[in-house]
Structure formats: structure tokens, C-alpha cells
Short mmCIF file of N, CA and C in Angstrom, two decimals:
data_model
loop_
_atom_site.label_atom_id
_atom_site.label_comp_id
_atom_site.label_asym_id
_atom_site.label_seq_id
_atom_site.Cartn_x
_atom_site.Cartn_y
_atom_site.Cartn_z
N GLY A 1 12.32 -47.50 -60.69
CA GLY A 1 11.69 -46.97 -61.88
C GLY A 1 10.19 -47.19 -61.91
N PHE A 2 9.62 -47.87 -60.93
CA PHE A 2 8.18 -48.09 -60.87
C PHE A 2 7.53 -46.97 -60.05
N ALA A 3 6.36 -46.54 -60.46
CA ALA A 3 5.62 -45.54 -59.69
C ALA A 3 5.22 -46.14 -58.35
N ALA A 4 5.31 -45.34 -57.29
CA ALA A 4 5.01 -45.83 -55.94
C ALA A 4 3.59 -46.40 -55.85
N ASP A 5 2.66 -45.83 -56.60
CA ASP A 5 1.27 -46.33 -56.59
C ASP A 5 1.15 -47.73 -57.18
N ASN A 6 2.16 -48.16 -57.91
CA ASN A 6 2.13 -49.47 -58.56
C ASN A 6 2.91 -50.52 -57.78
N ILE A 7 3.32 -50.18 -56.57
CA ILE A 7 4.11 -51.11 -55.75
C ILE A 7 3.33 -51.43 -54.47
N THR A 8 3.21 -52.69 -54.16
CA THR A 8 2.60 -53.13 -52.90
C THR A 8 3.63 -53.96 -52.15
N LEU A 9 4.00 -53.50 -50.98
CA LEU A 9 4.94 -54.23 -50.13
C LEU A 9 4.15 -54.87 -49.01
N MET A 10 4.29 -56.19 -48.92
CA MET A 10 3.61 -56.93 -47.87
C MET A 10 4.67 -57.58 -46.99
N ASN A 11 4.59 -57.30 -45.68
CA ASN A 11 5.53 -57.93 -44.76
C ASN A 11 4.93 -57.99 -43.36
N ASP A 12 5.62 -58.73 -42.49
CA ASP A 12 5.12 -58.94 -41.13
C ASP A 12 4.97 -57.65 -40.34
N GLY A 13 5.74 -56.62 -40.68
CA GLY A 13 5.67 -55.35 -39.95
C GLY A 13 4.75 -54.33 -40.59
N ALA A 14 3.92 -54.72 -41.52
CA ALA A 14 3.03 -53.79 -42.21
C ALA A 14 2.07 -53.11 -41.24
N GLU A 15 1.86 -51.80 -41.45
CA GLU A 15 0.93 -51.05 -40.61
C GLU A 15 -0.51 -51.29 -41.03
N LEU A 16 -0.74 -51.48 -42.32
CA LEU A 16 -2.10 -51.72 -42.81
C LEU A 16 -2.39 -53.22 -42.78
N PRO A 17 -3.53 -53.63 -42.22
CA PRO A 17 -3.84 -55.06 -42.11
C PRO A 17 -3.85 -55.80 -43.45
N HIS A 18 -4.26 -55.11 -44.53
CA HIS A 18 -4.32 -55.79 -45.83
C HIS A 18 -2.94 -55.92 -46.48
N HIS A 19 -1.89 -55.39 -45.82
CA HIS A 19 -0.52 -55.58 -46.31
C HIS A 19 0.25 -56.62 -45.49
N LEU A 20 -0.43 -57.27 -44.57
CA LEU A 20 0.20 -58.39 -43.84
C LEU A 20 0.25 -59.58 -44.79
N PRO A 21 1.34 -60.34 -44.78
CA PRO A 21 1.52 -61.42 -45.77
C PRO A 21 0.75 -62.70 -45.43
N PHE A 22 -0.57 -62.59 -45.45
CA PHE A 22 -1.44 -63.73 -45.25
C PHE A 22 -1.95 -64.20 -46.60
N LYS A 23 -2.34 -65.45 -46.68
CA LYS A 23 -2.79 -66.04 -47.95
C LYS A 23 -3.82 -65.16 -48.65
N ASN A 24 -4.91 -64.84 -47.96
CA ASN A 24 -5.98 -64.06 -48.59
C ASN A 24 -5.50 -62.69 -49.05
N ASN A 25 -4.67 -62.04 -48.25
CA ASN A 25 -4.14 -60.73 -48.62
C ASN A 25 -3.25 -60.81 -49.86
N ILE A 26 -2.38 -61.80 -49.90
CA ILE A 26 -1.47 -61.95 -51.05
C ILE A 26 -2.28 -62.19 -52.31
N GLU A 27 -3.21 -63.10 -52.26
CA GLU A 27 -4.01 -63.41 -53.45
C GLU A 27 -4.85 -62.20 -53.87
N ARG A 28 -5.43 -61.48 -52.91
CA ARG A 28 -6.25 -60.30 -53.22
C ARG A 28 -5.40 -59.20 -53.85
N GLN A 29 -4.24 -58.92 -53.28
CA GLN A 29 -3.37 -57.87 -53.83
C GLN A 29 -2.88 -58.23 -55.23
N LEU A 30 -2.56 -59.49 -55.44
CA LEU A 30 -2.12 -59.92 -56.77
C LEU A 30 -3.26 -59.76 -57.79
N GLN A 31 -4.46 -60.13 -57.41
CA GLN A 31 -5.61 -59.97 -58.32
C GLN A 31 -5.90 -58.50 -58.60
N LEU A 32 -5.82 -57.64 -57.58
CA LEU A 32 -6.04 -56.21 -57.77
C LEU A 32 -5.00 -55.62 -58.72
N LEU A 33 -3.76 -55.98 -58.52
CA LEU A 33 -2.69 -55.49 -59.39
C LEU A 33 -2.91 -55.94 -60.83
N LEU A 34 -3.13 -57.21 -61.02
CA LEU A 34 -3.23 -57.76 -62.37
C LEU A 34 -4.49 -57.28 -63.11
N ALA A 35 -5.50 -56.83 -62.38
CA ALA A 35 -6.72 -56.32 -63.01
C ALA A 35 -6.46 -54.99 -63.72
N THR A 36 -5.38 -54.30 -63.37
CA THR A 36 -5.08 -53.00 -63.97
C THR A 36 -4.00 -53.06 -65.04
N VAL A 37 -3.44 -54.22 -65.27
CA VAL A 37 -2.30 -54.37 -66.18
C VAL A 37 -2.72 -54.26 -67.64
N ARG A 38 -1.87 -53.58 -68.41
CA ARG A 38 -2.07 -53.46 -69.85
C ARG A 38 -0.96 -54.21 -70.58
N GLU A 39 -1.12 -54.41 -71.86
CA GLU A 39 -0.16 -55.18 -72.66
C GLU A 39 1.25 -54.60 -72.60
N GLN A 40 1.38 -53.28 -72.57
CA GLN A 40 2.70 -52.64 -72.58
C GLN A 40 3.36 -52.62 -71.20
N ASP A 41 2.68 -53.12 -70.18
CA ASP A 41 3.21 -53.09 -68.82
C ASP A 41 4.16 -54.25 -68.53
N MET A 42 4.90 -54.07 -67.44
CA MET A 42 5.76 -55.12 -66.90
C MET A 42 5.26 -55.44 -65.49
N VAL A 43 5.09 -56.71 -65.20
CA VAL A 43 4.65 -57.15 -63.87
C VAL A 43 5.82 -57.86 -63.19
N VAL A 44 6.10 -57.44 -61.97
CA VAL A 44 7.14 -58.08 -61.17
C VAL A 44 6.51 -58.50 -59.85
N MET A 45 6.61 -59.78 -59.54
CA MET A 45 6.16 -60.29 -58.25
C MET A 45 7.36 -60.91 -57.56
N ALA A 46 7.64 -60.47 -56.34
CA ALA A 46 8.74 -61.02 -55.57
C ALA A 46 8.19 -61.69 -54.32
N TYR A 47 8.69 -62.86 -54.03
CA TYR A 47 8.28 -63.61 -52.85
C TYR A 47 9.53 -64.01 -52.07
N SER A 48 9.49 -63.79 -50.77
CA SER A 48 10.59 -64.20 -49.91
C SER A 48 9.98 -65.02 -48.76
N GLY A 49 10.37 -66.27 -48.66
CA GLY A 49 9.82 -67.14 -47.63
C GLY A 49 10.12 -68.59 -47.93
N HIS A 50 9.21 -69.47 -47.56
CA HIS A 50 9.39 -70.89 -47.80
C HIS A 50 8.34 -71.40 -48.77
N GLY A 51 8.62 -72.53 -49.38
CA GLY A 51 7.67 -73.19 -50.25
C GLY A 51 7.61 -74.67 -49.93
N LEU A 52 6.44 -75.26 -50.14
CA LEU A 52 6.23 -76.69 -49.87
C LEU A 52 5.44 -77.31 -51.01
N HIS A 53 5.51 -78.62 -51.11
CA HIS A 53 4.71 -79.39 -52.05
C HIS A 53 3.92 -80.39 -51.21
N VAL A 54 2.58 -80.23 -51.21
CA VAL A 54 1.72 -81.06 -50.39
C VAL A 54 0.60 -81.63 -51.25
N ASP A 55 0.41 -82.93 -51.20
CA ASP A 55 -0.68 -83.59 -51.93
C ASP A 55 -0.74 -83.19 -53.39
N GLY A 56 0.42 -83.15 -54.03
CA GLY A 56 0.48 -82.88 -55.46
C GLY A 56 0.42 -81.41 -55.85
N VAL A 57 0.42 -80.50 -54.87
CA VAL A 57 0.33 -79.06 -55.15
C VAL A 57 1.51 -78.34 -54.49
N SER A 58 2.13 -77.41 -55.24
CA SER A 58 3.21 -76.60 -54.69
C SER A 58 2.64 -75.30 -54.14
N TYR A 59 3.15 -74.89 -52.98
CA TYR A 59 2.64 -73.71 -52.29
C TYR A 59 3.77 -72.79 -51.87
N LEU A 60 3.46 -71.48 -51.86
CA LEU A 60 4.28 -70.49 -51.18
C LEU A 60 3.67 -70.38 -49.79
N CYS A 61 4.51 -70.29 -48.77
CA CYS A 61 4.03 -70.32 -47.39
C CYS A 61 4.00 -68.90 -46.79
N PRO A 62 2.83 -68.28 -46.73
CA PRO A 62 2.73 -66.96 -46.10
C PRO A 62 2.81 -67.07 -44.58
N SER A 63 2.67 -65.95 -43.90
CA SER A 63 2.80 -65.93 -42.44
C SER A 63 1.80 -66.81 -41.73
N ASP A 64 0.60 -66.96 -42.30
CA ASP A 64 -0.43 -67.75 -41.64
C ASP A 64 -0.49 -69.19 -42.13
N ALA A 65 0.56 -69.66 -42.78
CA ALA A 65 0.58 -71.02 -43.33
C ALA A 65 0.49 -72.07 -42.23
N LEU A 66 -0.34 -73.07 -42.50
CA LEU A 66 -0.44 -74.24 -41.62
C LEU A 66 -0.22 -75.47 -42.49
N THR A 67 0.74 -76.29 -42.14
CA THR A 67 1.00 -77.49 -42.94
C THR A 67 -0.17 -78.46 -42.87
N THR A 68 -1.01 -78.32 -41.86
CA THR A 68 -2.17 -79.21 -41.72
C THR A 68 -3.33 -78.79 -42.63
N ASP A 69 -3.28 -77.57 -43.18
CA ASP A 69 -4.37 -77.08 -44.03
C ASP A 69 -3.81 -76.19 -45.14
N PRO A 70 -2.97 -76.75 -46.02
CA PRO A 70 -2.29 -75.91 -47.01
C PRO A 70 -3.22 -75.20 -47.99
N SER A 71 -4.28 -75.85 -48.45
CA SER A 71 -5.13 -75.21 -49.46
C SER A 71 -5.84 -73.98 -48.93
N LYS A 72 -6.04 -73.90 -47.61
CA LYS A 72 -6.73 -72.75 -47.03
C LYS A 72 -5.77 -71.72 -46.46
N THR A 73 -4.49 -72.08 -46.26
CA THR A 73 -3.57 -71.15 -45.59
C THR A 73 -2.30 -70.86 -46.39
N MET A 74 -2.13 -71.48 -47.55
CA MET A 74 -0.95 -71.24 -48.38
C MET A 74 -1.37 -70.79 -49.77
N VAL A 75 -0.45 -70.15 -50.47
CA VAL A 75 -0.72 -69.65 -51.82
C VAL A 75 -0.23 -70.68 -52.82
N SER A 76 -1.14 -71.21 -53.58
CA SER A 76 -0.79 -72.22 -54.58
C SER A 76 0.09 -71.60 -55.67
N LEU A 77 1.20 -72.24 -55.97
CA LEU A 77 2.06 -71.77 -57.06
C LEU A 77 1.31 -71.83 -58.39
N ASP A 78 0.44 -72.81 -58.53
CA ASP A 78 -0.39 -72.90 -59.74
C ASP A 78 -1.28 -71.66 -59.89
N THR A 79 -1.82 -71.16 -58.77
CA THR A 79 -2.64 -69.96 -58.81
C THR A 79 -1.83 -68.75 -59.25
N VAL A 80 -0.63 -68.61 -58.69
CA VAL A 80 0.26 -67.50 -59.08
C VAL A 80 0.57 -67.60 -60.57
N TYR A 81 0.96 -68.78 -61.03
CA TYR A 81 1.27 -68.98 -62.45
C TYR A 81 0.04 -68.68 -63.33
N ARG A 82 -1.13 -69.16 -62.90
CA ARG A 82 -2.35 -68.94 -63.70
C ARG A 82 -2.68 -67.47 -63.81
N LEU A 83 -2.60 -66.74 -62.69
CA LEU A 83 -2.91 -65.31 -62.70
C LEU A 83 -1.91 -64.54 -63.56
N LEU A 84 -0.62 -64.86 -63.42
CA LEU A 84 0.39 -64.17 -64.22
C LEU A 84 0.23 -64.50 -65.71
N ALA A 85 -0.02 -65.76 -66.02
CA ALA A 85 -0.16 -66.17 -67.42
C ALA A 85 -1.37 -65.51 -68.07
N ALA A 86 -2.43 -65.27 -67.30
CA ALA A 86 -3.66 -64.69 -67.85
C ALA A 86 -3.59 -63.18 -68.02
N CYS A 87 -2.67 -62.52 -67.35
CA CYS A 87 -2.62 -61.07 -67.46
C CYS A 87 -1.99 -60.68 -68.81
N PRO A 88 -2.40 -59.54 -69.35
CA PRO A 88 -1.96 -59.17 -70.70
C PRO A 88 -0.53 -58.63 -70.81
N ALA A 89 0.14 -58.38 -69.70
CA ALA A 89 1.48 -57.80 -69.76
C ALA A 89 2.42 -58.68 -70.59
N ARG A 90 3.22 -58.02 -71.42
CA ARG A 90 4.20 -58.75 -72.23
C ARG A 90 5.37 -59.24 -71.39
N GLN A 91 5.68 -58.52 -70.33
CA GLN A 91 6.81 -58.87 -69.49
C GLN A 91 6.32 -59.22 -68.10
N LYS A 92 6.62 -60.45 -67.67
CA LYS A 92 6.21 -60.94 -66.36
C LYS A 92 7.41 -61.58 -65.69
N LEU A 93 7.75 -61.09 -64.52
CA LEU A 93 8.92 -61.57 -63.80
C LEU A 93 8.49 -62.02 -62.42
N LEU A 94 8.84 -63.26 -62.07
CA LEU A 94 8.57 -63.81 -60.75
C LEU A 94 9.92 -64.05 -60.07
N LEU A 95 10.12 -63.42 -58.92
CA LEU A 95 11.35 -63.56 -58.14
C LEU A 95 11.01 -64.38 -56.90
N VAL A 96 11.74 -65.45 -56.68
CA VAL A 96 11.49 -66.30 -55.52
C VAL A 96 12.76 -66.41 -54.70
N ASP A 97 12.72 -65.80 -53.51
CA ASP A 97 13.84 -65.84 -52.57
C ASP A 97 13.43 -66.82 -51.48
N ALA A 98 13.61 -68.10 -51.75
CA ALA A 98 13.17 -69.14 -50.83
C ALA A 98 14.13 -70.31 -50.87
N CYS A 99 14.32 -70.94 -49.73
CA CYS A 99 15.11 -72.16 -49.69
C CYS A 99 14.45 -73.19 -50.59
N ARG A 100 15.28 -73.96 -51.23
CA ARG A 100 14.75 -75.01 -52.08
C ARG A 100 15.24 -76.34 -51.54
N ASN A 101 15.08 -76.47 -50.23
CA ASN A 101 15.48 -77.70 -49.54
C ASN A 101 14.34 -78.09 -48.60
N ASP A 102 14.57 -79.11 -47.82
CA ASP A 102 13.57 -79.56 -46.86
C ASP A 102 13.52 -78.59 -45.68
N PRO A 103 12.37 -77.93 -45.42
CA PRO A 103 12.28 -76.96 -44.33
C PRO A 103 12.06 -77.56 -42.95
N SER A 104 12.08 -78.86 -42.83
CA SER A 104 11.86 -79.49 -41.52
C SER A 104 12.95 -79.10 -40.55
N LEU A 105 12.64 -79.20 -39.29
CA LEU A 105 13.63 -78.94 -38.26
C LEU A 105 14.72 -80.01 -38.33
N PRO A 106 15.96 -79.66 -37.97
CA PRO A 106 17.02 -80.66 -37.97
C PRO A 106 16.62 -81.88 -37.15
N GLY A 107 16.87 -83.04 -37.71
CA GLY A 107 16.55 -84.27 -37.03
C GLY A 107 15.14 -84.75 -37.31
N ALA A 108 14.32 -83.94 -37.97
CA ALA A 108 12.92 -84.31 -38.23
C ALA A 108 12.69 -84.69 -39.68
N LYS A 109 13.76 -84.83 -40.44
CA LYS A 109 13.61 -85.14 -41.85
C LYS A 109 13.08 -86.55 -42.05
N SER A 110 12.28 -86.67 -43.09
CA SER A 110 11.77 -87.98 -43.44
C SER A 110 11.75 -88.09 -44.94
N ALA A 111 11.53 -89.27 -45.45
CA ALA A 111 11.45 -89.45 -46.90
C ALA A 111 10.31 -88.62 -47.48
N ALA A 112 9.22 -88.50 -46.74
CA ALA A 112 8.06 -87.74 -47.24
C ALA A 112 8.38 -86.26 -47.37
N THR A 113 9.05 -85.66 -46.37
CA THR A 113 9.35 -84.24 -46.46
C THR A 113 10.41 -83.97 -47.52
N MET A 114 11.36 -84.87 -47.68
CA MET A 114 12.37 -84.70 -48.73
C MET A 114 11.71 -84.74 -50.10
N LYS A 115 10.76 -85.66 -50.29
CA LYS A 115 10.05 -85.75 -51.56
C LYS A 115 9.24 -84.49 -51.81
N SER A 116 8.62 -83.94 -50.77
CA SER A 116 7.86 -82.70 -50.89
C SER A 116 8.76 -81.57 -51.37
N ALA A 117 9.94 -81.43 -50.78
CA ALA A 117 10.87 -80.38 -51.18
C ALA A 117 11.31 -80.56 -52.63
N GLU A 118 11.59 -81.79 -53.02
CA GLU A 118 11.99 -82.07 -54.40
C GLU A 118 10.88 -81.72 -55.38
N GLN A 119 9.63 -82.00 -55.02
CA GLN A 119 8.50 -81.70 -55.90
C GLN A 119 8.26 -80.20 -56.00
N PHE A 120 8.47 -79.46 -54.91
CA PHE A 120 8.35 -78.00 -54.96
C PHE A 120 9.41 -77.45 -55.91
N VAL A 121 10.63 -77.94 -55.79
CA VAL A 121 11.72 -77.52 -56.67
C VAL A 121 11.36 -77.77 -58.13
N ALA A 122 10.81 -78.95 -58.41
CA ALA A 122 10.45 -79.30 -59.79
C ALA A 122 9.40 -78.34 -60.33
N SER A 123 8.42 -77.94 -59.51
CA SER A 123 7.37 -77.04 -60.00
C SER A 123 7.92 -75.64 -60.26
N LEU A 124 8.94 -75.22 -59.52
CA LEU A 124 9.56 -73.93 -59.78
C LEU A 124 10.35 -73.95 -61.08
N GLY A 125 10.83 -75.10 -61.47
CA GLY A 125 11.69 -75.21 -62.64
C GLY A 125 10.97 -75.05 -63.96
N HIS A 126 9.66 -75.05 -63.96
CA HIS A 126 8.92 -75.00 -65.22
C HIS A 126 7.76 -74.01 -65.17
N PRO A 127 8.06 -72.70 -65.11
CA PRO A 127 6.96 -71.74 -65.13
C PRO A 127 6.29 -71.75 -66.51
N PRO A 128 5.05 -71.31 -66.58
CA PRO A 128 4.37 -71.25 -67.88
C PRO A 128 5.12 -70.34 -68.85
N GLU A 129 4.91 -70.57 -70.11
CA GLU A 129 5.53 -69.74 -71.15
C GLU A 129 5.17 -68.28 -70.93
N GLY A 130 6.15 -67.41 -71.10
CA GLY A 130 5.92 -65.98 -70.95
C GLY A 130 6.23 -65.44 -69.57
N ILE A 131 6.59 -66.32 -68.63
CA ILE A 131 6.93 -65.88 -67.28
C ILE A 131 8.41 -66.18 -67.03
N LEU A 132 9.17 -65.12 -66.73
CA LEU A 132 10.58 -65.28 -66.41
C LEU A 132 10.68 -65.50 -64.90
N LEU A 133 11.42 -66.52 -64.50
CA LEU A 133 11.56 -66.86 -63.08
C LEU A 133 13.02 -66.75 -62.68
N LEU A 134 13.29 -65.98 -61.64
CA LEU A 134 14.62 -65.89 -61.05
C LEU A 134 14.51 -66.36 -59.60
N THR A 135 15.36 -67.31 -59.22
CA THR A 135 15.34 -67.84 -57.87
C THR A 135 16.67 -67.58 -57.18
N SER A 136 16.63 -67.54 -55.86
CA SER A 136 17.81 -67.23 -55.07
C SER A 136 18.81 -68.37 -54.98
N CYS A 137 18.38 -69.56 -55.25
CA CYS A 137 19.28 -70.70 -55.14
C CYS A 137 18.74 -71.86 -55.97
N LYS A 138 19.59 -72.84 -56.15
CA LYS A 138 19.15 -74.01 -56.92
C LYS A 138 18.66 -75.09 -55.96
N ALA A 139 18.14 -76.14 -56.53
CA ALA A 139 17.59 -77.24 -55.75
C ALA A 139 18.59 -77.73 -54.71
N GLY A 140 18.10 -77.94 -53.48
CA GLY A 140 18.92 -78.46 -52.40
C GLY A 140 19.70 -77.41 -51.63
N GLN A 141 19.62 -76.14 -52.05
CA GLN A 141 20.40 -75.09 -51.39
C GLN A 141 19.53 -74.27 -50.45
N HIS A 142 20.20 -73.52 -49.58
CA HIS A 142 19.54 -72.62 -48.65
C HIS A 142 19.57 -71.21 -49.22
N SER A 143 18.50 -70.48 -49.02
CA SER A 143 18.45 -69.06 -49.33
C SER A 143 18.74 -68.34 -48.03
N LEU A 144 19.62 -67.37 -48.06
CA LEU A 144 20.04 -66.71 -46.83
C LEU A 144 19.24 -65.45 -46.55
N GLU A 145 18.96 -65.23 -45.27
CA GLU A 145 18.26 -64.03 -44.83
C GLU A 145 19.14 -63.32 -43.82
N ASP A 146 19.14 -62.00 -43.88
CA ASP A 146 19.93 -61.19 -42.95
C ASP A 146 18.99 -60.30 -42.17
N PRO A 147 18.93 -60.45 -40.84
CA PRO A 147 18.00 -59.64 -40.05
C PRO A 147 18.25 -58.14 -40.19
N ASP A 148 19.50 -57.74 -40.42
CA ASP A 148 19.80 -56.32 -40.59
C ASP A 148 19.21 -55.77 -41.89
N LEU A 149 19.06 -56.63 -42.90
CA LEU A 149 18.49 -56.21 -44.18
C LEU A 149 16.96 -56.25 -44.13
N GLY A 150 16.42 -57.07 -43.25
CA GLY A 150 14.97 -57.20 -43.14
C GLY A 150 14.36 -58.17 -44.12
N HIS A 151 15.18 -58.85 -44.90
CA HIS A 151 14.69 -59.84 -45.88
C HIS A 151 15.88 -60.63 -46.41
N GLY A 152 15.64 -61.38 -47.46
CA GLY A 152 16.67 -62.23 -48.02
C GLY A 152 17.80 -61.47 -48.68
N VAL A 153 18.98 -62.06 -48.64
CA VAL A 153 20.17 -61.47 -49.24
C VAL A 153 20.00 -61.35 -50.76
N PHE A 154 19.40 -62.36 -51.38
CA PHE A 154 19.17 -62.34 -52.83
C PHE A 154 18.37 -61.11 -53.25
N LEU A 155 17.23 -60.88 -52.59
CA LEU A 155 16.40 -59.73 -52.95
C LEU A 155 17.09 -58.41 -52.64
N TYR A 156 17.87 -58.37 -51.57
CA TYR A 156 18.58 -57.15 -51.23
C TYR A 156 19.51 -56.74 -52.37
N PHE A 157 20.34 -57.67 -52.81
CA PHE A 157 21.30 -57.33 -53.86
C PHE A 157 20.62 -57.14 -55.20
N LEU A 158 19.54 -57.83 -55.44
CA LEU A 158 18.78 -57.62 -56.68
C LEU A 158 18.22 -56.20 -56.69
N MET A 159 17.63 -55.76 -55.57
CA MET A 159 17.09 -54.40 -55.50
C MET A 159 18.19 -53.36 -55.62
N GLN A 160 19.35 -53.61 -55.01
CA GLN A 160 20.47 -52.70 -55.15
C GLN A 160 20.87 -52.55 -56.61
N GLY A 161 20.90 -53.68 -57.32
CA GLY A 161 21.23 -53.64 -58.74
C GLY A 161 20.21 -52.88 -59.55
N LEU A 162 18.94 -53.08 -59.25
CA LEU A 162 17.88 -52.37 -59.97
C LEU A 162 17.90 -50.87 -59.67
N GLU A 163 18.39 -50.48 -58.49
CA GLU A 163 18.47 -49.07 -58.12
C GLU A 163 19.70 -48.40 -58.71
N GLY A 164 20.52 -49.14 -59.46
CA GLY A 164 21.65 -48.52 -60.14
C GLY A 164 23.01 -49.09 -59.80
N ALA A 165 23.12 -49.87 -58.72
CA ALA A 165 24.43 -50.41 -58.36
C ALA A 165 24.98 -51.36 -59.43
N ALA A 166 24.12 -51.95 -60.23
CA ALA A 166 24.58 -52.85 -61.31
C ALA A 166 25.18 -52.07 -62.47
N ASP A 167 24.93 -50.77 -62.53
CA ASP A 167 25.45 -49.96 -63.62
C ASP A 167 26.92 -49.63 -63.42
N ALA A 168 27.39 -49.74 -62.18
CA ALA A 168 28.78 -49.35 -61.87
C ALA A 168 29.74 -50.50 -62.14
#
């Protein structure tokens, strides 16, 4: 139901460089979108990937994320919340299709990484007033991705429902 001009899809296979899911591109596209929003509009932002909590800040991890330099290579969840909260749209929906567990490799878990995952989960649990948040799983669970779908299972079925399958 959204006009094609009002939709920006960013993914690893994007043909246009500014649609690659890098930190700067994500933040720029979000700012461009929100600059055009009016009070009667609805804003939907969907993210599929991983999230981390580093040095007191929760981040969404784009393709160019480096755990050694999160502030320069990851998208701060606080920034996303701030931008959404400041836009005039009455309806704001944030969809997060991301594991809410420790993303470390098996056998590499530590108390520090477990605490990071728990803190990321906690920051997702309390979006600012006026922002509706739907997540693919609860704390400690895995979000599933299907290579045949090209993205997460949660977003696939959510999009199917929005396209009318939920009406049946």
C-alpha cells in the first residue's frame, strides 16, 4: 500500500551504491525519508541483521560493522529512536528481525559478550513513546533467516501478511 517512491530497500545485492547497507548509507537514507514526513504519514523502518551493545550504547550492525570501532561503523539504536521520535508522523513502526542472543561464534562466549547481548535486548524493550516496535524473537532467542527468501523468516511472513495473506 506504500508508493514505490516512498520505499527504500537496502541490501547487500543493491545495484546502487547508496543502497548498500552501510552505516552512512542507512543513516543518510533514514534522514532523507524523515525530512519529507508529514503528521498524517506513517513511517515504517525494518531492519534485518544483528545488534550489539558496546560501551553503554546499543547498535544495529550494518554490513560494514566492525566490533573494534562501533561508533564509526554501526548504527546507534539511540540515533534511530531519536530520528523517529523527532519526525512528525503520528504512526511510527520499527521492525527488528535480529537475533537477541550472543552473536559470538560457538565456544567464544564470555561474560562480557553475554552482558552485551542482554543490554542490547534491554534497549530494544523500551522504545520512546510513540514508536511501535515489533521484533522477530524475544530475549535469548535466535531469529531465523532463509537463503531462499533472501532475508529473515519474520520479515517474509510479515510482508506476506501486509500484502493480503493475513486477510484470508
